[in-house]
CSV table of C-alpha atoms (C1' of nucleotides) in Angstrom, one decimal:
chain,number,residue,atom,x,y,z
V,35,MET,CA,35.2,74.5,88.2
V,36,SER,CA,33.8,72.0,90.5
V,37,ALA,CA,36.9,71.7,92.5
V,38,ARG,CA,37.1,75.3,93.0
V,39,SER,CA,33.2,75.9,94.3
V,40,GLN,CA,33.6,72.9,96.7
V,41,ALA,CA,36.6,74.6,98.3
V,42,ALA,CA,35.2,78.3,97.9
V,43,PRO,CA,33.6,79.1,101.5
V,44,ALA,CA,36.2,79.7,103.7
V,45,ARG,CA,39.4,80.1,101.5
V,46,ARG,CA,41.8,82.9,102.0
V,47,ALA,CA,45.0,81.1,101.2
V,48,PRO,CA,45.5,80.4,97.7
V,49,ARG,CA,45.2,84.0,96.9
V,50,ALA,CA,48.7,84.8,98.8
V,51,ALA,CA,50.5,81.7,96.9
V,52,VAL,CA,50.3,83.6,93.3
V,53,PRO,CA,52.2,87.0,93.0
V,54,ARG,CA,49.2,89.0,92.3
V,55,ARG,CA,49.5,91.0,89.9
V,56,GLY,CA,47.3,93.9,90.8
V,57,ARG,CA,46.6,95.1,94.2
V,58,ASP,CA,49.9,96.1,94.9
V,59,GLY,CA,49.5,99.9,95.9
V,60,THR,CA,50.4,102.3,93.4
V,61,ALA,CA,53.2,99.7,91.7
V,62,THR,CA,50.8,99.4,88.9
V,63,ARG,CA,50.8,102.9,87.9
V,64,ALA,CA,54.2,103.1,87.8
V,65,ARG,CA,54.5,99.7,85.8
V,66,ILE,CA,52.1,101.5,83.2
V,67,GLU,CA,54.2,104.4,83.2
V,68,ALA,CA,57.8,102.8,82.9
V,69,GLU,CA,56.2,100.8,80.1
V,70,ALA,CA,54.7,103.4,78.2
V,71,LEU,CA,57.3,105.6,78.1
V,72,ALA,CA,59.7,102.8,76.8
V,73,LEU,CA,57.0,102.5,74.1
V,74,PHE,CA,56.4,105.9,73.4
V,75,ALA,CA,60.3,106.4,72.9
V,76,GLN,CA,60.7,103.3,70.7
V,77,LYS,CA,57.5,103.7,68.5
V,78,GLY,CA,56.2,106.9,68.9
V,79,ILE,CA,53.1,107.8,70.5
V,80,ASP,CA,50.8,107.4,67.7
V,81,GLY,CA,52.6,104.1,66.8
V,82,THR,CA,52.1,102.7,70.3
V,83,SER,CA,48.4,101.3,71.0
V,84,VAL,CA,47.0,101.1,74.0
V,85,ARG,CA,46.8,97.5,74.0
V,86,ASP,CA,50.5,97.4,73.6
V,87,ILE,CA,51.2,99.4,77.1
V,88,ALA,CA,48.5,97.5,78.8
V,89,LEU,CA,49.9,94.0,77.6
V,90,ARG,CA,53.6,94.8,78.5
V,91,ALA,CA,52.4,96.4,82.0
V,92,GLY,CA,50.7,93.0,82.5
V,93,LEU,CA,47.0,94.0,82.6
V,94,SER,CA,43.9,94.7,80.6
V,95,GLU,CA,43.0,97.8,78.4
V,96,GLY,CA,40.0,98.6,80.5
V,97,ALA,CA,42.2,98.8,84.3
V,98,LEU,CA,44.6,100.8,82.1
V,99,TYR,CA,41.8,103.6,82.2
V,100,ARG,CA,41.4,103.2,86.1
V,101,HIS,CA,44.6,104.7,86.2
V,102,PHE,CA,44.7,107.5,83.2
V,103,PRO,CA,41.5,109.1,81.7
V,104,SER,CA,43.1,109.1,78.2
V,105,LYS,CA,46.0,107.8,76.3
V,106,GLU,CA,46.8,111.7,75.3
V,107,GLU,CA,46.7,112.5,79.0
V,108,LEU,CA,49.2,109.7,79.8
V,109,ALA,CA,51.3,110.7,77.2
V,110,ARG,CA,51.2,114.4,78.5
V,111,GLU,CA,51.5,113.7,82.1
V,112,LEU,CA,54.9,111.5,81.2
V,113,PHE,CA,56.2,114.6,79.2
V,114,LEU,CA,55.3,117.5,81.4
V,115,SER,CA,56.5,115.6,84.7
V,116,HIS,CA,59.7,114.6,83.6
V,117,TYR,CA,60.5,117.7,81.6
V,118,ALA,CA,59.7,119.6,85.0
V,119,ALA,CA,61.7,117.7,86.8
V,120,LEU,CA,64.5,118.3,84.8
V,121,ALA,CA,64.0,122.2,85.0
V,122,ARG,CA,63.8,122.0,88.7
V,123,ALA,CA,67.3,120.4,88.7
V,124,ILE,CA,68.7,123.1,86.4
V,125,CYS,CA,67.3,125.7,88.8
V,126,ALA,CA,68.9,123.8,91.9
V,127,VAL,CA,72.2,124.7,90.0
V,128,ASP,CA,71.1,127.7,89.4
V,129,ALA,CA,70.6,129.0,93.2
V,130,ARG,CA,73.8,127.6,94.1
V,131,ASP,CA,76.5,130.4,95.2
V,132,VAL,CA,79.2,129.6,92.4
V,133,GLY,CA,80.4,131.1,89.0
V,134,LEU,CA,79.0,130.9,85.5
V,135,ALA,CA,81.1,128.6,84.8
V,136,GLU,CA,80.8,126.1,87.3
V,137,LYS,CA,77.1,126.3,86.7
V,138,LEU,CA,77.1,125.7,83.1
V,139,ARG,CA,79.5,122.4,83.9
V,140,ASP,CA,77.2,121.2,86.2
V,141,VAL,CA,73.9,121.9,84.0
V,142,VAL,CA,75.7,120.1,81.4
V,143,ALA,CA,76.5,116.9,83.5
V,144,LEU,CA,73.4,116.8,85.0
V,145,ALA,CA,71.9,116.4,81.1
V,146,CYS,CA,74.5,114.2,80.0
V,147,ARG,CA,73.8,112.0,83.3
V,148,LEU,CA,70.3,111.9,82.5
V,149,PHE,CA,71.1,110.8,78.8
V,150,ASP,CA,73.0,107.9,80.1
V,151,GLU,CA,70.8,106.5,83.1
V,152,GLU,CA,67.4,107.1,81.5
V,153,PRO,CA,68.1,106.9,77.5
V,154,ALA,CA,64.4,106.2,76.9
V,155,LEU,CA,63.3,109.0,79.1
V,156,PHE,CA,65.5,111.5,77.1
V,157,ALA,CA,64.6,110.0,73.6
V,158,TYR,CA,61.1,110.5,74.5
V,159,LEU,CA,61.6,114.4,75.7
V,160,LEU,CA,63.7,114.8,72.7
V,161,ILE,CA,61.6,113.1,70.2
V,162,HIS,CA,58.3,114.2,71.1
V,163,GLN,CA,58.8,117.9,72.4
V,164,HIS,CA,56.9,119.2,69.6
V,165,ASP,CA,53.9,117.0,70.6
V,166,HIS,CA,54.0,118.6,74.2
V,167,LEU,CA,55.8,121.9,74.4
V,168,ARG,CA,52.8,124.0,73.4
V,169,HIS,CA,51.0,122.6,76.9
V,170,VAL,CA,54.1,123.4,79.1
V,171,PRO,CA,54.1,126.5,81.7
V,172,ALA,CA,56.6,129.2,80.6
V,173,THR,CA,57.9,129.1,84.5
V,174,PRO,CA,61.6,128.3,85.2
V,175,ASP,CA,60.2,125.5,87.7
V,176,ALA,CA,58.5,123.8,85.0
V,177,ASN,CA,60.0,124.4,81.6
V,178,VAL,CA,63.7,123.6,80.9
V,179,VAL,CA,63.7,126.3,78.4
V,180,GLU,CA,62.8,128.8,80.8
V,181,ALA,CA,65.1,127.6,83.7
V,182,VAL,CA,68.3,127.8,81.5
V,183,ALA,CA,67.4,131.5,80.0
V,184,LEU,CA,66.9,132.6,83.4
V,185,LEU,CA,70.2,130.9,84.4
V,186,LEU,CA,71.7,133.3,81.9
V,187,ARG,CA,69.7,136.2,83.0
V,188,ASP,CA,71.1,135.7,86.4
V,189,ALA,CA,74.6,135.7,84.8
V,190,GLY,CA,74.0,139.2,83.7
V,191,LEU,CA,73.1,138.3,80.3
V,192,THR,CA,70.0,141.1,79.1
V,193,PRO,CA,66.8,139.0,78.0
V,194,GLU,CA,67.4,139.2,74.4
V,195,ARG,CA,70.8,138.1,74.3
V,196,ALA,CA,69.7,135.1,76.6
V,197,ALA,CA,67.2,133.9,74.5
V,198,LEU,CA,69.7,133.2,71.8
V,199,ALA,CA,72.5,132.2,73.9
V,200,SER,CA,70.2,129.5,75.7
V,201,ALA,CA,68.9,128.1,72.2
V,202,MET,CA,72.6,127.3,71.2
V,203,ALA,CA,73.7,126.4,74.7
V,204,LEU,CA,70.9,123.8,74.5
V,205,GLY,CA,71.1,122.9,71.1
V,206,CYS,CA,75.2,121.9,71.9
V,207,VAL,CA,73.6,119.3,74.6
V,208,VAL,CA,70.7,118.3,72.7
V,209,GLN,CA,72.2,117.4,69.4
V,210,PRO,CA,75.4,115.4,71.0
V,211,ALA,CA,72.2,113.6,72.7
V,212,VAL,CA,70.4,113.1,69.2
V,213,PHE,CA,73.8,112.0,67.6
V,214,ALA,CA,74.4,109.5,70.3
V,215,LEU,CA,70.8,107.9,69.9
V,216,TYR,CA,71.6,107.3,66.3
V,217,GLY,CA,75.0,105.7,67.1
V,218,ARG,CA,76.8,108.5,65.6
V,219,LEU,CA,78.7,109.1,68.7
V,220,ASP,CA,79.9,106.2,71.0
V,221,GLY,CA,80.3,105.6,74.6
V,222,PRO,CA,78.4,107.5,77.6
V,223,LEU,CA,77.7,111.2,76.8
V,224,ALA,CA,78.8,111.8,80.2
V,225,ALA,CA,82.7,111.1,78.6
V,226,ARG,CA,82.0,114.7,76.6
V,227,ALA,CA,80.3,116.4,79.1
V,228,ASP,CA,83.6,118.7,79.5
V,229,GLU,CA,84.2,119.5,76.3
V,230,ILE,CA,80.5,120.2,75.8
V,231,ALA,CA,80.7,122.4,78.7
V,232,ARG,CA,83.6,124.3,77.1
V,233,ALA,CA,81.7,125.1,74.2
V,234,VAL,CA,78.8,126.0,76.0
V,235,THR,CA,80.7,128.5,78.5
V,236,GLY,CA,82.4,129.9,75.0
V,237,ILE,CA,78.6,130.8,73.6
V,238,VAL,CA,77.6,132.4,76.8
V,239,GLU,CA,80.7,134.4,77.3
V,240,GLY,CA,80.7,135.6,73.9
V,241,ALA,CA,77.1,136.7,74.3
V,242,ARG,CA,78.0,138.5,77.7
V,243,GLY,CA,81.0,140.0,76.2
V,244,ALA,CA,79.6,141.6,72.7
Y,1205,MET,CA,22.6,112.9,25.5
Y,1206,SER,CA,20.8,113.7,22.3
Y,1207,ALA,CA,22.4,117.5,22.4
Y,1208,ARG,CA,25.6,115.9,22.9
Y,1209,SER,CA,25.7,113.3,20.2
Y,1210,GLN,CA,24.6,116.3,17.8
Y,1211,ALA,CA,27.5,118.4,18.6
Y,1212,ALA,CA,29.8,115.5,18.9
Y,1213,PRO,CA,31.8,115.1,15.5
Y,1214,ALA,CA,33.8,117.8,15.1
Y,1215,ARG,CA,34.8,119.2,18.6
Y,1216,ARG,CA,38.2,120.3,19.7
Y,1217,ALA,CA,37.8,123.9,20.6
Y,1218,PRO,CA,36.1,123.8,23.9
Y,1219,ARG,CA,38.7,121.8,25.6
Y,1220,ALA,CA,41.1,124.7,25.8
Y,1221,ALA,CA,38.5,127.0,27.5
Y,1222,VAL,CA,38.1,125.1,30.6
Y,1223,PRO,CA,41.3,125.3,32.7
Y,1224,ARG,CA,41.4,121.4,33.0
Y,1225,ARG,CA,42.5,120.1,36.4
Y,1226,GLY,CA,44.1,117.0,35.2
Y,1227,ARG,CA,46.3,116.5,32.1
Y,1228,ASP,CA,48.3,119.8,32.9
Y,1229,GLY,CA,51.7,118.1,33.2
Y,1230,THR,CA,53.4,117.4,36.3
Y,1231,ALA,CA,51.8,120.4,38.1
Y,1232,THR,CA,49.5,117.8,40.1
Y,1233,ARG,CA,52.0,115.8,41.7
Y,1234,ALA,CA,53.7,118.7,42.5
Y,1235,ARG,CA,50.4,120.2,44.2
Y,1236,ILE,CA,50.2,116.9,46.3
Y,1237,GLU,CA,53.7,117.4,47.8
Y,1238,ALA,CA,53.2,121.4,49.0
Y,1239,GLU,CA,50.1,120.4,50.4
Y,1240,ALA,CA,51.1,117.1,52.1
Y,1241,LEU,CA,54.4,119.2,53.3
Y,1242,ALA,CA,52.2,122.1,55.1
Y,1243,LEU,CA,49.6,119.4,56.6
Y,1244,PHE,CA,52.7,117.2,57.8
Y,1245,ALA,CA,54.5,120.3,58.9
Y,1246,GLN,CA,51.7,121.7,60.8
Y,1247,LYS,CA,49.6,118.4,62.1
Y,1248,GLY,CA,52.1,115.7,62.0
Y,1249,ILE,CA,52.4,112.8,59.5
Y,1250,ASP,CA,50.1,110.2,61.5
Y,1251,GLY,CA,47.5,113.6,62.2
Y,1252,THR,CA,47.2,114.2,58.5
Y,1253,SER,CA,45.0,111.6,56.5
Y,1254,VAL,CA,45.1,110.8,52.8
Y,1255,ARG,CA,41.7,112.3,52.7
Y,1256,ASP,CA,43.0,115.7,53.9
Y,1257,ILE,CA,46.2,115.6,51.2
Y,1258,ALA,CA,43.6,114.8,48.8
Y,1259,LEU,CA,41.3,117.6,49.5
Y,1260,ARG,CA,43.5,120.3,49.8
Y,1261,ALA,CA,45.2,119.5,46.7
Y,1262,GLY,CA,42.0,119.3,44.6
Y,1263,LEU,CA,41.5,116.0,44.0
Y,1264,SER,CA,40.2,112.5,45.1
Y,1265,GLU,CA,41.7,109.8,47.1
Y,1266,GLY,CA,42.2,107.3,44.4
Y,1267,ALA,CA,43.8,110.0,42.4
Y,1268,LEU,CA,46.7,110.7,44.6
Y,1269,TYR,CA,47.6,106.8,44.4
Y,1270,ARG,CA,48.2,107.6,41.0
Y,1271,HIS,CA,51.0,109.8,41.7
Y,1272,PHE,CA,52.5,108.1,45.1
Y,1273,PRO,CA,52.4,104.3,45.9
Y,1274,SER,CA,51.5,104.9,49.7
Y,1275,LYS,CA,51.1,107.7,52.4
Y,1276,GLU,CA,54.3,106.5,54.0
Y,1277,GLU,CA,56.2,106.7,50.5
Y,1278,LEU,CA,55.1,109.9,50.0
Y,1279,ALA,CA,56.4,111.4,53.6
Y,1280,ARG,CA,59.5,109.6,52.7
Y,1281,GLU,CA,60.2,110.9,49.5
Y,1282,LEU,CA,59.5,114.7,50.7
Y,1283,PHE,CA,61.6,114.3,53.5
Y,1284,LEU,CA,64.6,112.3,51.5
Y,1285,SER,CA,64.5,114.6,48.6
Y,1286,HIS,CA,64.6,118.3,50.3
Y,1287,TYR,CA,67.1,116.6,53.1
Y,1288,ALA,CA,69.5,115.9,50.2
Y,1289,ALA,CA,69.0,118.8,48.6
Y,1290,LEU,CA,70.1,120.8,51.6
Y,1291,ALA,CA,73.1,118.4,51.9
Y,1292,ARG,CA,74.2,119.3,48.7
Y,1293,ALA,CA,74.0,123.1,49.1
Y,1294,ILE,CA,76.4,122.4,52.1
Y,1295,CYS,CA,78.8,120.4,50.1
Y,1296,ALA,CA,78.7,123.1,47.4
Y,1297,VAL,CA,79.8,125.4,50.0
Y,1298,ASP,CA,82.3,123.3,51.4
Y,1299,ALA,CA,84.0,122.9,47.8
Y,1300,ARG,CA,84.5,126.5,47.1
Y,1301,ASP,CA,88.3,128.0,48.2
Y,1302,VAL,CA,87.7,129.8,51.0
Y,1303,GLY,CA,88.5,129.7,54.7
Y,1304,LEU,CA,86.9,127.8,57.6
Y,1305,ALA,CA,85.4,130.8,58.8
Y,1306,GLU,CA,83.6,131.6,55.7
Y,1307,LYS,CA,82.4,128.5,55.1
Y,1308,LEU,CA,80.7,128.0,58.6
Y,1309,ARG,CA,79.5,131.8,57.7
Y,1310,ASP,CA,77.7,130.3,54.6
Y,1311,VAL,CA,76.5,127.7,55.7
Y,1312,VAL,CA,74.6,129.3,58.5
Y,1313,ALA,CA,73.1,131.5,56.4
Y,1314,LEU,CA,72.1,129.3,53.8
Y,1315,ALA,CA,70.2,127.5,57.2
Y,1316,CYS,CA,68.6,130.7,58.0
Y,1317,ARG,CA,67.9,131.5,54.8
Y,1318,LEU,CA,65.6,128.2,54.3
Y,1319,PHE,CA,64.2,128.8,57.4
Y,1320,ASP,CA,63.0,132.2,56.8
Y,1321,GLU,CA,61.7,131.6,53.3
Y,1322,GLU,CA,60.2,128.1,53.7
Y,1323,PRO,CA,59.5,127.6,57.3
Y,1324,ALA,CA,56.8,124.6,56.6
Y,1325,LEU,CA,59.6,123.0,54.7
Y,1326,PHE,CA,62.2,123.6,57.6
Y,1327,ALA,CA,59.7,122.3,60.2
Y,1328,TYR,CA,59.0,119.3,58.7
Y,1329,LEU,CA,62.6,118.3,58.1
Y,1330,LEU,CA,63.1,119.4,61.9
Y,1331,ILE,CA,60.3,117.6,63.4
Y,1332,HIS,CA,60.2,114.6,61.4
Y,1333,GLN,CA,63.8,113.8,60.9
Y,1334,HIS,CA,63.5,110.9,63.7
Y,1335,ASP,CA,60.7,109.2,61.7
Y,1336,HIS,CA,63.2,109.2,58.7
Y,1337,LEU,CA,66.8,109.3,59.7
Y,1338,ARG,CA,67.1,105.6,59.6
Y,1339,HIS,CA,66.5,105.7,55.9
Y,1340,VAL,CA,68.6,108.8,54.9
Y,1341,PRO,CA,72.0,107.3,53.1
Y,1342,ALA,CA,75.7,108.0,55.1
Y,1343,THR,CA,76.9,110.0,51.9
Y,1344,PRO,CA,77.4,114.0,52.2
Y,1345,ASP,CA,75.4,114.4,49.4
Y,1346,ALA,CA,72.2,112.9,50.6
Y,1347,ASN,CA,72.8,113.2,54.5
Y,1348,VAL,CA,73.5,117.2,56.3
Y,1349,VAL,CA,75.1,115.4,59.3
Y,1350,GLU,CA,77.7,113.6,56.8
Y,1351,ALA,CA,77.9,117.0,54.8
Y,1352,VAL,CA,78.6,119.0,57.9
Y,1353,ALA,CA,81.1,116.4,59.1
Y,1354,LEU,CA,83.2,116.1,55.9
Y,1355,LEU,CA,83.2,120.1,56.1
Y,1356,LEU,CA,85.1,119.8,59.4
Y,1357,ARG,CA,87.4,116.8,58.5
Y,1358,ASP,CA,88.2,118.9,55.4
Y,1359,ALA,CA,89.1,121.7,57.8
Y,1360,GLY,CA,91.4,119.4,59.4
Y,1361,LEU,CA,89.7,118.3,62.3
Y,1362,THR,CA,90.1,114.2,63.1
Y,1363,PRO,CA,86.8,112.0,62.5
Y,1364,GLU,CA,86.7,111.7,66.3
Y,1365,ARG,CA,86.6,115.5,67.0
Y,1366,ALA,CA,84.5,116.2,63.9
Y,1367,ALA,CA,81.8,114.0,65.3
Y,1368,LEU,CA,81.3,116.0,68.6
Y,1369,ALA,CA,82.1,119.5,66.8
Y,1370,SER,CA,79.8,118.8,63.7
Y,1371,ALA,CA,76.6,117.4,66.4
Y,1372,MET,CA,77.3,121.1,68.5
Y,1373,ALA,CA,77.6,123.2,65.2
Y,1374,LEU,CA,74.1,121.5,64.1
Y,1375,GLY,CA,72.7,121.9,67.4
Y,1376,CYS,CA,73.6,126.1,67.5
Y,1377,VAL,CA,71.6,126.2,64.2
Y,1378,VAL,CA,69.0,123.7,64.5
Y,1379,GLN,CA,67.7,124.9,68.4
Y,1380,PRO,CA,67.4,128.6,67.1
Y,1381,ALA,CA,65.3,127.6,64.6
Y,1382,VAL,CA,63.0,125.4,67.2
Y,1383,PHE,CA,63.0,128.4,69.2
Y,1384,ALA,CA,61.9,130.6,66.5
Y,1385,LEU,CA,59.2,128.1,65.7
Y,1386,TYR,CA,57.7,128.8,69.0
Y,1387,GLY,CA,57.9,132.4,69.0
Y,1388,ARG,CA,60.5,132.3,71.6
Y,1389,LEU,CA,62.9,134.4,69.4
Y,1390,ASP,CA,61.1,137.0,66.9
Y,1391,GLY,CA,62.1,137.9,63.3
Y,1392,PRO,CA,63.9,136.4,60.3
Y,1393,LEU,CA,66.6,134.0,61.6
Y,1394,ALA,CA,69.1,135.5,59.4
Y,1395,ALA,CA,69.2,138.7,61.3
Y,1396,ARG,CA,70.6,136.2,64.2
Y,1397,ALA,CA,72.7,134.5,61.2
Y,1398,ASP,CA,76.4,136.3,62.5
Y,1399,GLU,CA,75.9,135.6,65.8
Y,1400,ILE,CA,75.3,132.1,65.1
Y,1401,ALA,CA,78.0,131.7,62.8
Y,1402,ARG,CA,80.3,133.2,65.3
Y,1403,ALA,CA,79.5,130.8,68.1
Y,1404,VAL,CA,79.8,127.8,65.5
Y,1405,THR,CA,83.4,129.2,64.2
Y,1406,GLY,CA,84.2,129.2,68.2
Y,1407,ILE,CA,83.1,125.6,68.8
Y,1408,VAL,CA,85.0,124.3,65.8
Y,1409,GLU,CA,88.1,126.3,66.2
Y,1410,GLY,CA,88.4,125.3,69.8
Y,1411,ALA,CA,87.8,121.4,68.7
Y,1412,ARG,CA,90.5,122.1,65.9
Y,1413,GLY,CA,93.1,123.9,68.9
Y,1414,ALA,CA,92.4,121.6,71.8
K,597,DA,C1',36.9,110.8,8.4
K,598,DT,C1',36.2,106.9,11.4
K,599,DT,C1',37.0,103.5,14.4
K,600,DA,C1',39.4,100.5,17.3
K,601,DT,C1',42.3,100.3,21.0
K,602,DG,C1',45.6,102.1,24.9
K,603,DT,C1',47.1,105.2,28.5
K,604,DT,C1',46.8,108.7,31.9
K,605,DA,C1',44.1,110.9,35.6
K,606,DG,C1',40.1,111.0,37.4
K,607,DT,C1',36.3,109.5,40.6
K,608,DG,C1',33.5,107.9,44.6
K,609,DA,C1',32.2,104.1,47.1
K,610,DA,C1',33.6,100.4,49.4
K,611,DC,C1',36.6,97.1,52.9
K,612,DG,C1',39.3,95.3,56.5
K,613,DA,C1',42.0,96.6,60.0
K,614,DT,C1',43.0,98.9,63.7
K,615,DC,C1',42.2,102.0,67.3
K,616,DA,C1',40.6,104.7,71.8
K,617,DC,C1',37.5,104.2,74.8
K,618,DT,C1',33.1,101.8,77.0
K,619,DT,C1',30.2,98.6,79.3
K,620,DA,C1',28.8,94.7,82.5
K,621,DC,C1',30.5,92.2,85.4
K,622,DA,C1',33.4,89.9,88.7
K,623,DT,C1',36.6,90.1,93.1
K,624,DA,C1',39.1,91.5,96.9
K,625,DA,C1',39.8,94.6,100.4
K,626,DA,C1',38.1,98.2,103.8
N,132,DT,C1',28.3,97.0,101.9
N,133,DT,C1',30.9,100.0,99.2
N,134,DT,C1',34.9,101.0,96.9
N,135,DA,C1',39.3,100.2,93.9
N,136,DT,C1',40.5,97.7,90.6
N,137,DG,C1',40.2,94.1,87.6
N,138,DT,C1',39.0,91.3,82.8
N,139,DA,C1',36.4,90.4,78.5
N,140,DA,C1',33.8,91.6,74.9
N,141,DG,C1',32.6,95.0,72.9
N,142,DT,C1',31.1,99.8,70.3
N,143,DG,C1',31.9,103.1,66.6
N,144,DA,C1',34.8,105.9,64.2
N,145,DT,C1',38.5,106.3,61.5
N,146,DC,C1',42.1,105.0,58.2
N,147,DG,C1',45.0,103.7,54.4
N,148,DT,C1',44.2,101.6,50.3
N,149,DT,C1',41.6,99.1,46.6
N,150,DC,C1',38.3,98.4,43.1
N,151,DA,C1',35.1,99.0,39.3
N,152,DC,C1',34.4,102.4,36.6
N,153,DT,C1',34.9,106.9,33.4
N,154,DA,C1',36.8,111.0,30.7
N,155,DA,C1',39.9,113.0,28.1
N,156,DC,C1',43.5,112.3,24.9
N,157,DA,C1',46.8,110.0,21.5
N,158,DT,C1',47.7,106.9,17.9
N,159,DA,C1',47.5,103.6,14.1
N,160,DA,C1',44.8,100.5,11.3
N,161,DT,C1',40.5,100.7,8.4
DNA sequence: ATTATGTTAGTGAACGATCACTTACATAAA
DNA sequence: TTTATGTAAGTGATCGTTCACTAACATAAT
């Protein structure tokens, strides 16, 4: 203590020596989001305490509340933003001027890639959909389900047929992902993308033809 | 006190007049299970307190622990017993001496009927699978996934193909159920059973042929 | 018949732990 | 000086669980 106060007056240097934890722009927020996502996916939202998140993000509980108004808001924002991003990616595929089969193949491949590259994110979206689905807007650029349904309607399915077909098509991707999460399916999901896409195409063609 | 001791000696009759809450065989346990299931499905396990369950079942918190060792055990037993019952029902279909298409149609119909008749139960199994799936034995008579996989292997699919095909087949039933839960699909799911069965058959035949 | 003893199923009031969140204060940057 | 970002030490509420005790009934010895 005495050494510090003695050297205090004109000090600037010693700060830089330490790779300061805070004060690095928006990196703190990103770190909080990343750690929260990993913890939420692994232990659940209720199973994860704010202490856990703050600790792993390298700051105090109080500091976390400088970035998010509440744990619930953090969980919701995390879900809604990534869910919307996936929905927009699907819309982008739909917007391209190619055939239905190619669109379906690309959407399936997109989902498989997301699963392989960001398993924690995918698991979070999968497992906690039921906590947040009621807060998702019913627009194709914020809602994966609406995006898929729109794609099918654009391909000529009636809204009624598109509803069931989009459910089954989603199930053909989601459930293999669940299996992969629990170790019932080995290797990257992308390796199965073609077979999944074939099944999805069969379902959609069936719904269009019948 | 004086009135009671006066009438005390030869009393037996007045007991039967009152529909006593306790002492009625195993009804209490069943009531706890039913209320817990409804609450768990609606508000989640963590969102439901032991106080809630006890209140709705018409007894005190302490009494609940005469019937279940802990809230977690109650939740687990609830899941495992019903999950196993569904698995056994699927195995029973598989044991019958009929063709693959008919088996698949019956299993799909079975699941749709369960959803329509006991939505709370189905929702609980669906939403909280991830809390309990790690505790489910990997035998066909306790595990829905194993039961379906066995059915497909019995139909001639290789274990490798059966794994992915059972995932997609399950997805074709589970995801429409999720949609129905969220009001994206109207009416009883049983009304869609035939169309779902057709999709599932297509997937399985595709995996067998390829 | 009465009494002693035991079991089962219940009550309601704690208990200790945990949690989300707040407050008071510090410090560095603008 | 003001603002953004941080820390440390709280706060009150809630939760799962336990505890001491009681009511109702069964059984067997007295």
